[in-house]
Short mmCIF file of C-alpha atoms and ligand atoms in Angstrom, two decimals:
data_model
loop_
_atom_site.label_atom_id
_atom_site.label_comp_id
_atom_site.label_asym_id
_atom_site.label_seq_id
_atom_site.Cartn_x
_atom_site.Cartn_y
_atom_site.Cartn_z
CA MET G 26 7.71 5.80 73.97
CA ILE G 27 8.68 5.35 77.71
CA THR G 28 5.61 4.04 79.43
CA ALA G 29 4.70 4.68 83.12
CA THR G 30 5.08 0.98 83.75
CA PHE G 31 8.63 1.05 82.32
CA LEU G 32 9.32 3.71 84.83
CA ALA G 33 7.49 1.95 87.64
CA LEU G 34 8.65 -1.56 87.16
CA VAL G 35 11.93 -1.39 85.34
CA GLY G 36 13.28 1.94 86.01
CA ALA G 37 12.09 1.65 89.65
CA THR G 38 14.74 1.05 92.26
CA ILE G 39 14.29 -0.57 95.55
CA VAL G 40 14.68 2.14 98.03
CA SER G 41 14.41 0.03 101.19
CA ALA G 42 12.91 -3.31 102.22
CA GLY G 43 10.85 -4.63 104.99
CA THR G 44 9.40 -1.44 106.61
CA TYR G 45 6.03 -1.93 105.03
CA ASP G 46 5.51 -5.54 105.24
CA TYR G 47 2.36 -4.91 107.31
CA LEU G 48 0.68 -3.59 104.04
CA CYS G 49 1.10 -7.12 102.56
CA ASP G 50 -1.95 -9.23 102.69
CA GLU G 51 -2.08 -12.89 101.83
CA LYS G 52 -5.69 -12.98 100.49
CA ASN G 53 -4.85 -9.82 98.37
CA TYR G 54 -1.66 -11.44 97.04
CA ASP G 55 -3.54 -14.41 95.93
CA ASN G 56 -5.90 -11.94 94.06
CA TYR G 57 -2.86 -10.40 92.22
CA VAL G 58 -2.87 -7.24 94.45
CA THR G 59 0.84 -6.85 95.12
CA LEU G 60 1.31 -3.08 94.62
CA TYR G 61 0.31 -0.56 97.28
CA THR G 62 0.38 3.31 97.91
CA HIS G 63 3.43 4.28 100.02
CA PRO G 64 2.04 5.74 103.27
CA LYS G 65 4.44 8.59 103.29
CA ASP G 66 5.86 9.57 99.78
CA CYS G 67 3.72 9.96 96.62
CA SER G 68 6.67 9.33 94.57
CA LYS G 69 7.21 5.77 95.86
CA TYR G 70 5.10 2.64 96.07
CA VAL G 71 5.33 -0.55 97.97
CA GLN G 72 5.67 -3.91 96.30
CA CYS G 73 4.94 -7.20 98.05
CA TRP G 74 6.57 -10.56 97.08
CA LYS G 75 6.78 -14.06 98.50
CA ASN G 76 10.14 -15.26 99.75
CA ALA G 77 11.40 -18.77 99.30
CA LEU G 78 9.72 -19.57 102.64
CA GLY G 79 6.38 -18.44 101.28
CA ALA G 80 6.38 -15.32 103.58
CA LEU G 81 5.33 -12.03 102.19
CA GLU G 82 7.75 -9.34 102.22
CA SER G 83 7.87 -5.72 101.10
CA ASP G 84 10.02 -3.61 99.00
CA GLU G 85 9.81 0.25 98.73
CA ARG G 86 10.03 1.42 95.20
CA GLN G 87 10.81 4.72 93.56
CA CYS G 88 8.59 6.05 90.82
CA GLY G 89 10.53 7.55 87.62
CA PHE G 90 11.01 11.44 87.99
CA GLY G 91 7.96 13.36 87.22
CA THR G 92 5.60 10.56 88.19
CA TYR G 93 3.54 9.64 91.37
CA TRP G 94 2.15 6.26 92.27
CA SER G 95 -1.49 5.88 91.28
CA MET G 96 -3.39 3.02 92.82
CA THR G 97 -5.99 3.48 90.40
CA ASP G 98 -3.84 2.92 87.49
CA LEU G 99 -1.45 0.55 89.29
CA SER G 100 1.46 2.36 87.98
CA CYS G 101 3.43 5.52 88.27
CA ILE G 102 1.64 8.18 86.42
CA ASN G 103 2.41 11.96 85.34
CA VAL G 104 1.96 14.12 88.50
CA ASP G 105 -0.45 16.31 86.83
CA GLN G 106 -3.00 13.34 86.56
CA ALA G 107 -2.12 11.82 90.15
CA LYS G 108 -3.51 12.87 93.49
CA CYS G 109 -0.99 13.40 96.34
CA GLY G 110 -2.10 13.66 99.86
CA GLU G 111 1.37 13.94 101.25
CA ASP G 112 3.02 16.50 99.09
CA ALA G 113 6.27 17.73 100.42
CA CYS G 114 5.43 21.15 99.40
CA LEU G 115 2.35 21.38 101.67
CA SER G 116 4.44 22.99 104.27
CA LEU G 117 6.72 24.89 102.07
CA ILE G 118 6.73 28.35 100.32
CA ASP G 119 6.47 28.79 96.55
CA GLY G 120 9.66 28.60 94.78
CA GLU G 121 11.40 26.29 97.21
CA GLN G 122 13.18 23.39 95.37
CA ARG G 123 14.57 19.99 96.16
CA ALA G 124 16.54 17.53 94.12
CA ALA G 125 14.89 14.79 92.28
CA LYS G 126 15.71 11.26 93.00
CA GLY G 127 16.79 9.19 90.12
CA ASN G 128 17.42 12.14 87.64
CA CYS G 129 20.45 14.32 87.78
CA ARG G 130 18.85 17.05 85.72
CA GLY G 131 15.60 17.00 87.60
CA TYR G 132 14.31 18.88 90.57
CA TRP G 133 11.06 19.66 92.24
CA GLN G 134 9.75 23.21 92.77
CA CYS G 135 6.99 24.15 94.95
CA MET G 136 4.15 26.03 93.30
CA GLY G 137 0.83 26.56 95.10
CA LYS G 138 1.57 23.78 97.77
CA LYS G 139 2.30 21.38 95.07
CA SER G 140 5.58 19.89 93.84
CA VAL G 141 6.20 20.39 90.10
CA PRO G 142 8.83 18.52 88.33
CA MET G 143 11.39 20.68 86.56
CA CYS G 144 14.42 19.88 84.39
CA CYS G 145 17.70 21.70 84.23
CA PRO G 146 18.46 22.40 80.44
CA PRO G 147 20.46 19.90 78.47
CA GLY G 148 24.16 20.14 79.47
CA GLN G 149 23.50 21.13 83.06
CA HIS G 150 22.69 19.13 86.29
CA TYR G 151 20.84 20.19 89.39
CA ASN G 152 22.93 20.84 92.44
CA SER G 153 21.14 21.23 95.79
CA ILE G 154 23.00 24.35 96.69
CA ASN G 155 23.50 26.18 93.47
CA GLY G 156 20.42 24.91 91.62
CA CYS G 157 20.89 24.19 87.82
CA GLU G 158 24.61 24.47 86.82
CA ASP G 159 26.76 23.55 83.71
CA ASN G 160 28.33 20.09 83.60
CA ILE G 161 32.00 20.22 83.93
CA ASN G 162 32.64 16.83 82.33
CA GLU G 163 29.40 15.67 80.67
CA GLU G 164 28.53 14.13 84.06
CA CYS G 165 24.90 14.39 83.53
CA THR G 166 23.35 13.48 80.20
CA ALA G 167 19.84 12.13 81.50
CA ASP G 168 16.74 12.55 79.63
CA CYS G 169 14.37 14.44 81.85
CA LEU G 170 10.53 14.23 81.60
CA GLY G 171 9.68 17.27 84.00
CA GLN G 172 8.39 20.49 82.83
CA TYR G 173 11.28 22.14 81.36
CA VAL G 174 11.77 25.61 82.43
CA ALA G 175 14.86 27.35 81.19
CA PRO G 176 16.51 29.38 83.98
CA ASN G 177 16.83 33.04 83.81
CA ASP G 178 20.49 34.00 83.08
CA THR G 179 22.39 37.07 82.06
CA ASP G 180 22.47 36.83 78.41
CA SER G 181 18.99 35.85 77.65
CA GLY G 182 15.76 36.69 79.27
CA ASN G 183 13.81 33.76 77.59
CA SER G 184 11.83 31.53 79.46
CA THR G 185 10.22 28.55 77.77
CA THR G 186 7.94 25.96 79.05
CA THR G 187 7.24 22.72 77.14
CA GLU G 188 4.36 20.20 78.23
CA ALA G 189 5.43 17.06 79.72
CA PRO G 190 4.42 14.04 77.82
CA ILE G 191 1.43 11.85 78.90
CA LEU G 192 2.71 8.82 80.74
CA CYS G 193 0.79 5.98 79.53
CA ASN G 194 0.88 2.08 80.71
CA LYS G 195 -0.41 1.09 77.17
CA GLU G 196 1.79 0.72 74.18
CA GLU G 197 0.79 0.34 70.62
CA GLU G 198 1.51 -2.80 68.71
CA ALA G 199 3.35 -2.31 65.61
CA ASN G 200 1.45 -4.13 62.89
CA SER G 201 -1.93 -3.92 64.43
CA PRO G 202 -3.60 -0.81 65.05
CA SER G 203 -6.57 -2.22 66.73
CA SER G 204 -4.48 -3.84 69.60
CA TYR G 205 -2.27 -2.58 72.28
CA LYS G 206 -0.05 -3.83 75.10
CA TRP G 207 -1.36 -3.10 78.54
CA ASN G 208 1.28 -3.10 81.13
CA VAL G 209 -0.21 -3.85 84.61
CA ASN G 210 0.98 -5.41 87.79
CA GLY G 211 4.35 -6.16 86.12
CA GLN G 212 2.88 -8.26 83.39
CA SER G 213 2.00 -7.26 79.72
CA TYR G 214 -1.42 -8.31 78.23
CA LEU G 215 -2.08 -8.03 74.68
CA MET G 216 -5.58 -6.32 74.34
CA LYS G 217 -7.85 -5.56 71.41
CA CYS G 218 -9.54 -2.22 71.08
CA PRO G 219 -13.43 -2.48 70.97
CA SER G 220 -14.56 -3.01 67.37
CA GLY G 221 -14.50 0.10 65.19
CA THR G 222 -11.78 1.78 67.18
CA VAL G 223 -7.89 1.93 67.02
CA PHE G 224 -5.30 2.54 69.66
CA VAL G 225 -4.07 6.26 69.70
CA GLN G 226 -0.74 6.37 71.68
CA THR G 227 -0.87 10.15 72.17
CA LYS G 228 -4.31 9.85 73.84
CA CYS G 229 -3.38 6.49 75.55
CA THR G 230 -6.63 5.03 74.66
CA CYS G 231 -8.66 3.34 71.76
CA LEU G 232 -10.50 5.96 69.87
CA GLY G 233 -13.17 5.30 67.29
CA SER G 234 -13.48 6.68 63.82
CA GLU G 235 -16.77 8.59 63.78
CA THR G 236 -18.10 6.71 61.02
CA ALA G 237 -17.35 3.14 62.21
CA PRO G 238 -20.46 1.42 63.60
CA ARG G 239 -20.18 0.36 67.15
CA THR G 240 -21.54 -2.83 68.16
CA CYS G 241 -21.55 -4.32 71.68
CA GLU G 242 -19.44 -7.19 71.96
CA PRO G 243 -18.50 -9.11 75.18
CA GLU G 244 -15.58 -8.27 76.90
CA LEU G 245 -15.20 -11.73 78.30
CA LEU G 246 -16.87 -14.53 76.74
CA LEU G 247 -16.55 -18.12 78.08
CA LYS G 248 -18.43 -20.76 76.22
CA PHE G 249 -16.30 -23.71 77.37
CA THR G 250 -16.02 -25.36 73.83
CA ASN G 251 -12.46 -24.91 73.92
CA GLY G 252 -11.30 -25.23 77.61
CA LEU G 253 -11.19 -21.98 79.52
CA LEU G 254 -10.37 -19.95 76.49
CA ASP G 255 -11.78 -16.52 76.33
CA GLU G 256 -13.50 -16.42 72.88
CA SER G 257 -13.85 -12.39 73.02
CA ARG G 258 -11.27 -10.38 71.22
CA ASN G 259 -9.62 -9.68 74.41
CA GLN G 260 -8.49 -13.11 75.31
CA ILE G 261 -8.57 -12.41 78.91
CA ASP G 262 -6.76 -14.89 81.27
CA VAL G 263 -8.92 -17.22 83.15
CA GLN G 264 -7.48 -19.43 86.00
CA ASN G 265 -8.77 -22.79 87.04
CA VAL G 266 -9.26 -24.04 90.52
CA SER G 267 -10.83 -27.72 90.26
CA VAL G 268 -13.05 -26.89 87.42
CA LEU G 269 -13.72 -29.69 84.85
CA VAL G 270 -14.60 -28.71 81.31
CA GLU G 271 -16.58 -31.34 79.33
CA ASN G 272 -18.88 -31.10 76.42
CA GLY G 273 -19.03 -27.39 76.54
CA GLU G 274 -19.77 -27.11 80.01
CA ALA G 275 -17.74 -26.18 83.04
CA ILE G 276 -18.49 -28.42 86.07
CA PHE G 277 -18.31 -26.97 89.53
CA ASP G 278 -18.16 -29.34 92.47
CA GLY G 279 -19.58 -27.24 95.21
CA THR G 280 -16.68 -27.34 97.28
CA THR G 281 -13.48 -26.08 95.98
CA SER G 282 -14.26 -25.35 92.18
CA GLN G 283 -13.92 -21.81 90.95
CA LEU G 284 -12.57 -19.69 88.13
CA VAL G 285 -10.46 -16.64 88.78
CA VAL G 286 -10.41 -13.69 86.25
CA PRO G 287 -7.51 -11.24 87.44
CA PHE G 288 -8.32 -8.80 84.75
CA TYR G 289 -11.30 -7.40 86.73
CA SER G 290 -9.23 -6.61 89.67
CA ASN G 291 -9.25 -2.81 90.11
CA LEU G 292 -11.13 -2.38 86.80
CA ASP G 293 -12.73 0.98 86.28
CA ILE G 294 -16.26 0.13 85.47
CA LYS G 295 -18.31 3.30 85.39
CA ASN G 296 -21.87 2.94 84.34
CA THR G 297 -22.60 -0.20 82.58
CA LEU G 298 -21.78 -3.80 83.61
CA ILE G 299 -23.71 -6.83 82.29
CA VAL G 300 -23.03 -10.35 83.17
CA ARG G 301 -24.90 -13.12 81.34
CA MET G 302 -24.59 -16.59 82.86
CA LYS G 303 -26.29 -19.72 81.50
CA TYR G 304 -26.14 -22.61 83.91
CA THR G 305 -27.75 -25.52 85.32
CA SER G 306 -28.21 -26.49 88.93
CA ASP G 307 -30.46 -28.04 91.37
CA HIS G 308 -31.60 -25.28 93.69
CA THR G 309 -33.96 -27.39 95.66
CA GLU G 310 -31.12 -29.22 97.24
CA ILE G 311 -29.62 -25.92 98.73
CA PRO G 312 -30.27 -25.99 102.44
CA ASP G 313 -32.25 -23.34 103.92
CA GLY G 314 -30.24 -20.32 104.83
CA GLU G 315 -27.48 -21.25 102.53
CA GLN G 316 -26.25 -18.88 99.70
CA ARG G 317 -24.29 -20.32 96.79
CA ALA G 318 -21.98 -17.99 95.08
CA LEU G 319 -22.51 -17.59 91.24
CA PHE G 320 -19.95 -15.00 90.82
CA SER G 321 -18.29 -12.14 92.94
CA ASN G 322 -15.36 -10.05 93.54
CA LEU G 323 -15.66 -10.82 97.32
CA ASP G 324 -12.30 -12.40 98.35
CA CYS G 325 -9.93 -9.70 99.54
CA ASN G 326 -11.15 -8.35 102.81
CA VAL G 327 -13.21 -5.43 101.36
CA ASP G 328 -16.98 -5.17 100.62
CA PRO G 329 -17.70 -6.52 97.11
CA SER G 330 -18.97 -4.39 94.14
CA ILE G 331 -20.58 -7.23 92.28
CA LEU G 332 -22.01 -10.37 93.82
CA MET G 333 -24.62 -12.79 92.52
CA THR G 334 -25.75 -15.85 94.61
CA GLU G 335 -28.63 -18.35 94.60
CA ASN G 336 -30.38 -20.11 97.29
CA SER G 337 -33.35 -22.57 97.35
CA GLN G 338 -35.85 -19.74 96.71
CA ASN G 339 -34.23 -16.97 94.79
CA VAL G 340 -31.43 -15.77 92.57
CA VAL G 341 -29.95 -12.53 94.43
CA ALA G 342 -27.96 -9.90 92.74
CA PHE G 343 -25.97 -7.18 94.67
CA VAL G 344 -24.11 -4.16 93.40
CA GLY G 345 -21.81 -1.90 95.59
CA THR G 346 -21.51 1.64 94.40
CA TRP G 347 -19.91 4.79 96.01
CA VAL G 348 -23.44 6.21 96.92
CA LYS G 349 -26.13 3.75 97.16
CA ASN G 350 -25.82 -0.06 96.84
CA GLY G 351 -28.68 -2.24 95.37
CA THR G 352 -29.84 -5.70 96.05
CA VAL G 353 -32.40 -7.44 93.97
CA ALA G 354 -34.03 -10.91 93.97
CA VAL G 355 -35.92 -13.05 91.55
CA PRO G 356 -37.69 -16.28 92.43
CA GLN G 357 -36.21 -19.59 91.19
CA THR G 358 -38.13 -21.17 88.31
CA PRO G 359 -39.68 -24.29 89.97
CA LEU G 360 -38.18 -27.49 88.56
CA ALA G 361 -40.56 -29.34 86.09
CA ALA G 362 -41.88 -32.56 87.35
CA ASN G 363 -39.42 -34.78 85.48
CA GLU G 364 -36.23 -32.43 86.01
CA ILE G 365 -33.47 -32.91 88.61
CA VAL G 366 -31.80 -29.96 87.54
CA SER G 367 -33.06 -26.67 85.97
CA GLU G 368 -31.42 -24.64 83.19
CA LYS G 369 -31.24 -20.89 84.07
CA ASP G 370 -30.53 -17.99 81.96
CA VAL G 371 -29.60 -15.19 84.13
CA MET G 372 -28.54 -11.57 83.38
CA TYR G 373 -27.12 -9.22 85.86
CA LYS G 374 -27.31 -5.73 84.56
CA PHE G 375 -26.04 -2.54 86.18
CA GLN G 376 -26.90 0.39 84.12
CA ASN G 377 -28.42 3.76 84.23
CA ASN G 378 -28.39 3.80 88.15
CA THR G 379 -30.37 0.64 88.17
CA LEU G 380 -29.48 -2.83 89.05
CA SER G 381 -31.81 -5.25 87.17
CA LEU G 382 -31.86 -9.15 87.50
CA THR G 383 -33.56 -11.24 85.00
CA VAL G 384 -33.95 -15.12 85.58
CA ASP G 385 -35.37 -16.57 82.33
CA THR G 386 -38.26 -14.26 81.60
CA THR G 387 -38.66 -12.49 84.91
CA GLU G 388 -37.00 -9.21 85.55
CA ASN G 389 -36.85 -7.21 88.83
CA ASP G 390 -35.18 -3.91 89.21
CA VAL G 391 -33.81 -1.69 92.18
CA PRO G 392 -32.67 1.77 91.82
CA THR G 393 -29.03 2.50 92.90
CA LEU G 394 -26.77 5.66 92.71
CA GLY G 395 -23.24 6.25 91.79
CA GLN G 396 -20.55 4.45 90.05
CA LEU G 397 -19.56 0.86 90.64
CA LYS G 398 -17.00 0.65 93.47
CA LYS G 399 -13.47 -0.04 92.15
CA ILE G 400 -12.39 -3.07 94.02
CA GLN G 401 -8.95 -4.51 94.17
CA CYS G 402 -10.09 -8.04 93.80
CA ALA G 403 -10.27 -10.46 90.96
CA LEU G 404 -13.57 -11.78 89.45
CA HIS G 405 -14.36 -15.17 90.94
CA ILE G 406 -16.79 -17.41 89.20
CA GLY G 407 -18.64 -19.84 91.46
CA TYR G 408 -16.91 -18.35 94.47
CA ALA G 409 -17.51 -15.71 97.17
CA SER G 410 -15.57 -15.46 100.54
CA GLY G 411 -17.84 -16.70 103.43
CA MET G 412 -20.29 -18.42 101.19
CA ALA G 413 -20.95 -21.80 99.91
CA ASN G 414 -19.26 -22.59 96.31
CA PHE G 415 -21.53 -22.82 93.32
CA LYS G 416 -22.53 -26.53 92.63
CA GLY G 417 -23.76 -27.11 88.88
CA LYS G 418 -22.66 -26.66 85.35
CA ILE G 419 -21.93 -23.40 83.58
CA ASP G 420 -22.77 -23.30 79.92
CA GLU G 421 -21.83 -19.81 79.14
CA PHE G 422 -20.46 -16.79 81.01
CA ALA G 423 -20.15 -13.41 79.38
CA VAL G 424 -19.27 -9.92 80.73
CA TYR G 425 -20.17 -6.67 78.81
CA GLN G 426 -19.31 -3.13 79.37
CA CYS G 427 -21.86 -2.13 76.99
CA ASP G 428 -25.56 -3.09 76.44
CA PRO G 429 -25.83 -5.74 73.68
CA GLN G 430 -29.67 -5.28 73.48
CA ALA G 431 -29.17 -1.46 73.04
C1 NAG P 522 12.64 34.71 85.77
O1 NAG P 522 12.60 36.01 86.10
C2 NAG P 522 11.34 36.64 86.26
C3 NAG P 522 11.37 38.04 86.47
O2 NAG P 522 12.56 38.39 87.27
C4 NAG P 522 10.70 35.86 87.39
O3 NAG P 522 9.46 36.15 87.60
C5 NAG P 522 10.61 34.32 87.07
O4 NAG P 522 10.24 33.62 88.24
C6 NAG P 522 12.05 33.78 86.65
N1 NAG P 522 12.04 32.45 86.48
C7 NAG P 522 12.79 31.44 86.96
C8 NAG P 522 12.64 30.09 86.36
O5 NAG P 522 13.42 31.63 87.98
C1 NAG P 523 15.01 34.06 72.91
O1 NAG P 523 13.88 34.33 72.19
C2 NAG P 523 14.09 34.95 70.99
C3 NAG P 523 12.72 35.33 70.42
O2 NAG P 523 11.77 35.43 71.39
C4 NAG P 523 14.85 34.00 70.13
O3 NAG P 523 15.11 34.48 68.77
C5 NAG P 523 16.08 33.54 70.85
O4 NAG P 523 16.77 32.62 70.07
C6 NAG P 523 15.85 33.04 72.18
N1 NAG P 523 17.14 32.72 72.90
C7 NAG P 523 17.37 31.59 73.49
C8 NAG P 523 18.49 31.51 74.16
O5 NAG P 523 16.60 30.70 73.41
C1 NAG P 524 -8.50 -27.47 86.30
O1 NAG P 524 -7.78 -28.03 87.36
C2 NAG P 524 -8.06 -29.50 87.54
C3 NAG P 524 -7.14 -29.73 88.77
O2 NAG P 524 -7.38 -28.87 89.88
C4 NAG P 524 -8.06 -30.28 86.49
O3 NAG P 524 -8.26 -31.41 86.86
C5 NAG P 524 -8.88 -29.69 85.40
O4 NAG P 524 -8.63 -30.43 84.13
C6 NAG P 524 -8.44 -28.33 85.06
N1 NAG P 524 -9.43 -27.95 84.09
C7 NAG P 524 -9.14 -27.24 83.03
C8 NAG P 524 -10.20 -26.73 82.15
O5 NAG P 524 -8.09 -27.08 82.60
C1 NAG P 525 -22.84 -1.06 100.62
O1 NAG P 525 -22.68 -2.29 101.16
C2 NAG P 525 -21.66 -2.56 101.89
C3 NAG P 525 -21.64 -4.07 102.25
O2 NAG P 525 -21.40 -4.89 101.35
C4 NAG P 525 -21.63 -1.64 103.08
O3 NAG P 525 -20.48 -1.92 103.94
C5 NAG P 525 -21.62 -0.44 102.66
O4 NAG P 525 -21.85 0.59 103.72
C6 NAG P 525 -22.80 0.06 101.81
N1 NAG P 525 -22.69 1.40 101.08
C7 NAG P 525 -23.82 1.95 101.23
C8 NAG P 525 -23.59 3.47 100.59
O5 NAG P 525 -24.84 1.80 101.53
C1 NAG P 526 -29.81 5.31 79.93
O1 NAG P 526 -29.79 6.53 79.98
C2 NAG P 526 -29.43 7.16 78.90
C3 NAG P 526 -29.41 8.60 79.08
O2 NAG P 526 -29.31 8.92 80.43
C4 NAG P 526 -30.33 6.86 77.75
O3 NAG P 526 -29.98 7.47 76.52
C5 NAG P 526 -30.53 5.36 77.57
O4 NAG P 526 -31.48 5.01 76.64
C6 NAG P 526 -30.66 4.69 78.99
N1 NAG P 526 -30.49 3.21 78.73
C7 NAG P 526 -31.46 2.37 79.07
C8 NAG P 526 -31.16 0.97 78.94
O5 NAG P 526 -32.30 2.65 79.77
#
């Protein structure tokens, strides 16, 4: 199975370098955002990289034939599933054709103001003047993933169309039906399907057998009993900036400490996101007017979709959606007389158009509307741009995309 990422990242050729350097952003780069939509051509994308001097440069890359770049998927996907604002056929009449780049059998044909990928039959190649014509010397033997339409010719009136295969940036794992390889951003991650489901290549997703009971397991589970290892089935990569792990706790110094989880950049979270965080801190020492970040995806010059902070009075949660954001606060539990820090069990829950925040036993809700905004920014634990870092110890940090209490 040829995956979209294979086409995008291995099959891709550098078209030209340098022109789109302005798209490359240092902050984004640090957040693993290195790929961008090409401003002029849907079948290309822009990749940023750091040169030996540490300066960001851009290369233009060409998607495989029959695919367009999708910022949502961070790869080239089948044109049928992609949006293209700059389709070359917008100003052309139906039936107009042009040669494909990177495939000698391929060509694009305009249909209803859209470019449709087509392939000459095996044994032929596409010629810009004559259209499909027979190979003279086996000069074109390419596989072609476009929609195959046999050309009309004199001895046969047959016209056949076969469906283009779904392009997919996930690959099944030979000996483990409940795992798959997820190819994103030029890297390959071994992922586990949710329990009770198996990976189905033809659908490019994990699907459940109807009878298997579905339990809600955390997608990310940090207990800090084994360093920064994610103890969920997913083994998500967690990166460390000055966080010490001792006795089952992650210690944040309040100045530079943070944990970065690139997995959550650009993640498509629709309706349910739950973050449970058990931590200790001394909120009484937080100066008036200061917010300390508990977690966020606020670090890449765009408004965040998730943010939780604490100040001397409250724990505050924010959700950014496409329609109506929500902010909700719960008062800090006062320190007991003999305590210097307090233990907090906090639940951030975005579900059913509601943002609810629970601190120990107190829950407050606020209505929101719309899906969680997709942000090209990693999840940062203990950090949000423009705020003070978290100071304290985290005992457990878990992320769910389902409701463990349901
Ligand atoms: C084949 O011929 C028919 C009728 O002449 C026409 O409608 C159709 O568009 C042709 N197909 C191609 C691929 O040229
Ligand atoms: C055209 O179609 C007929 C039946 O519809 C089939 O028998 C024949 O093999 C086809 N010819 C070609 C060249 O595909
Ligand atoms: C995180 O990095 C710091 C150095 O910045 C190091 O001292 C610490 O041990 C690391 N923590 C873990 C859990 O690896
Ligand atoms: C949501 O909040 C952000 C600030 O973080 C703001 O820029 C945006 O306009 C808000 N959106 C809505 C729909 O209120
Ligand atoms: C969320 O809404 C769905 C239907 O809209 C309902 O079945 C479900 O029980 C709700 N969940 C919670 C936690 O309110």
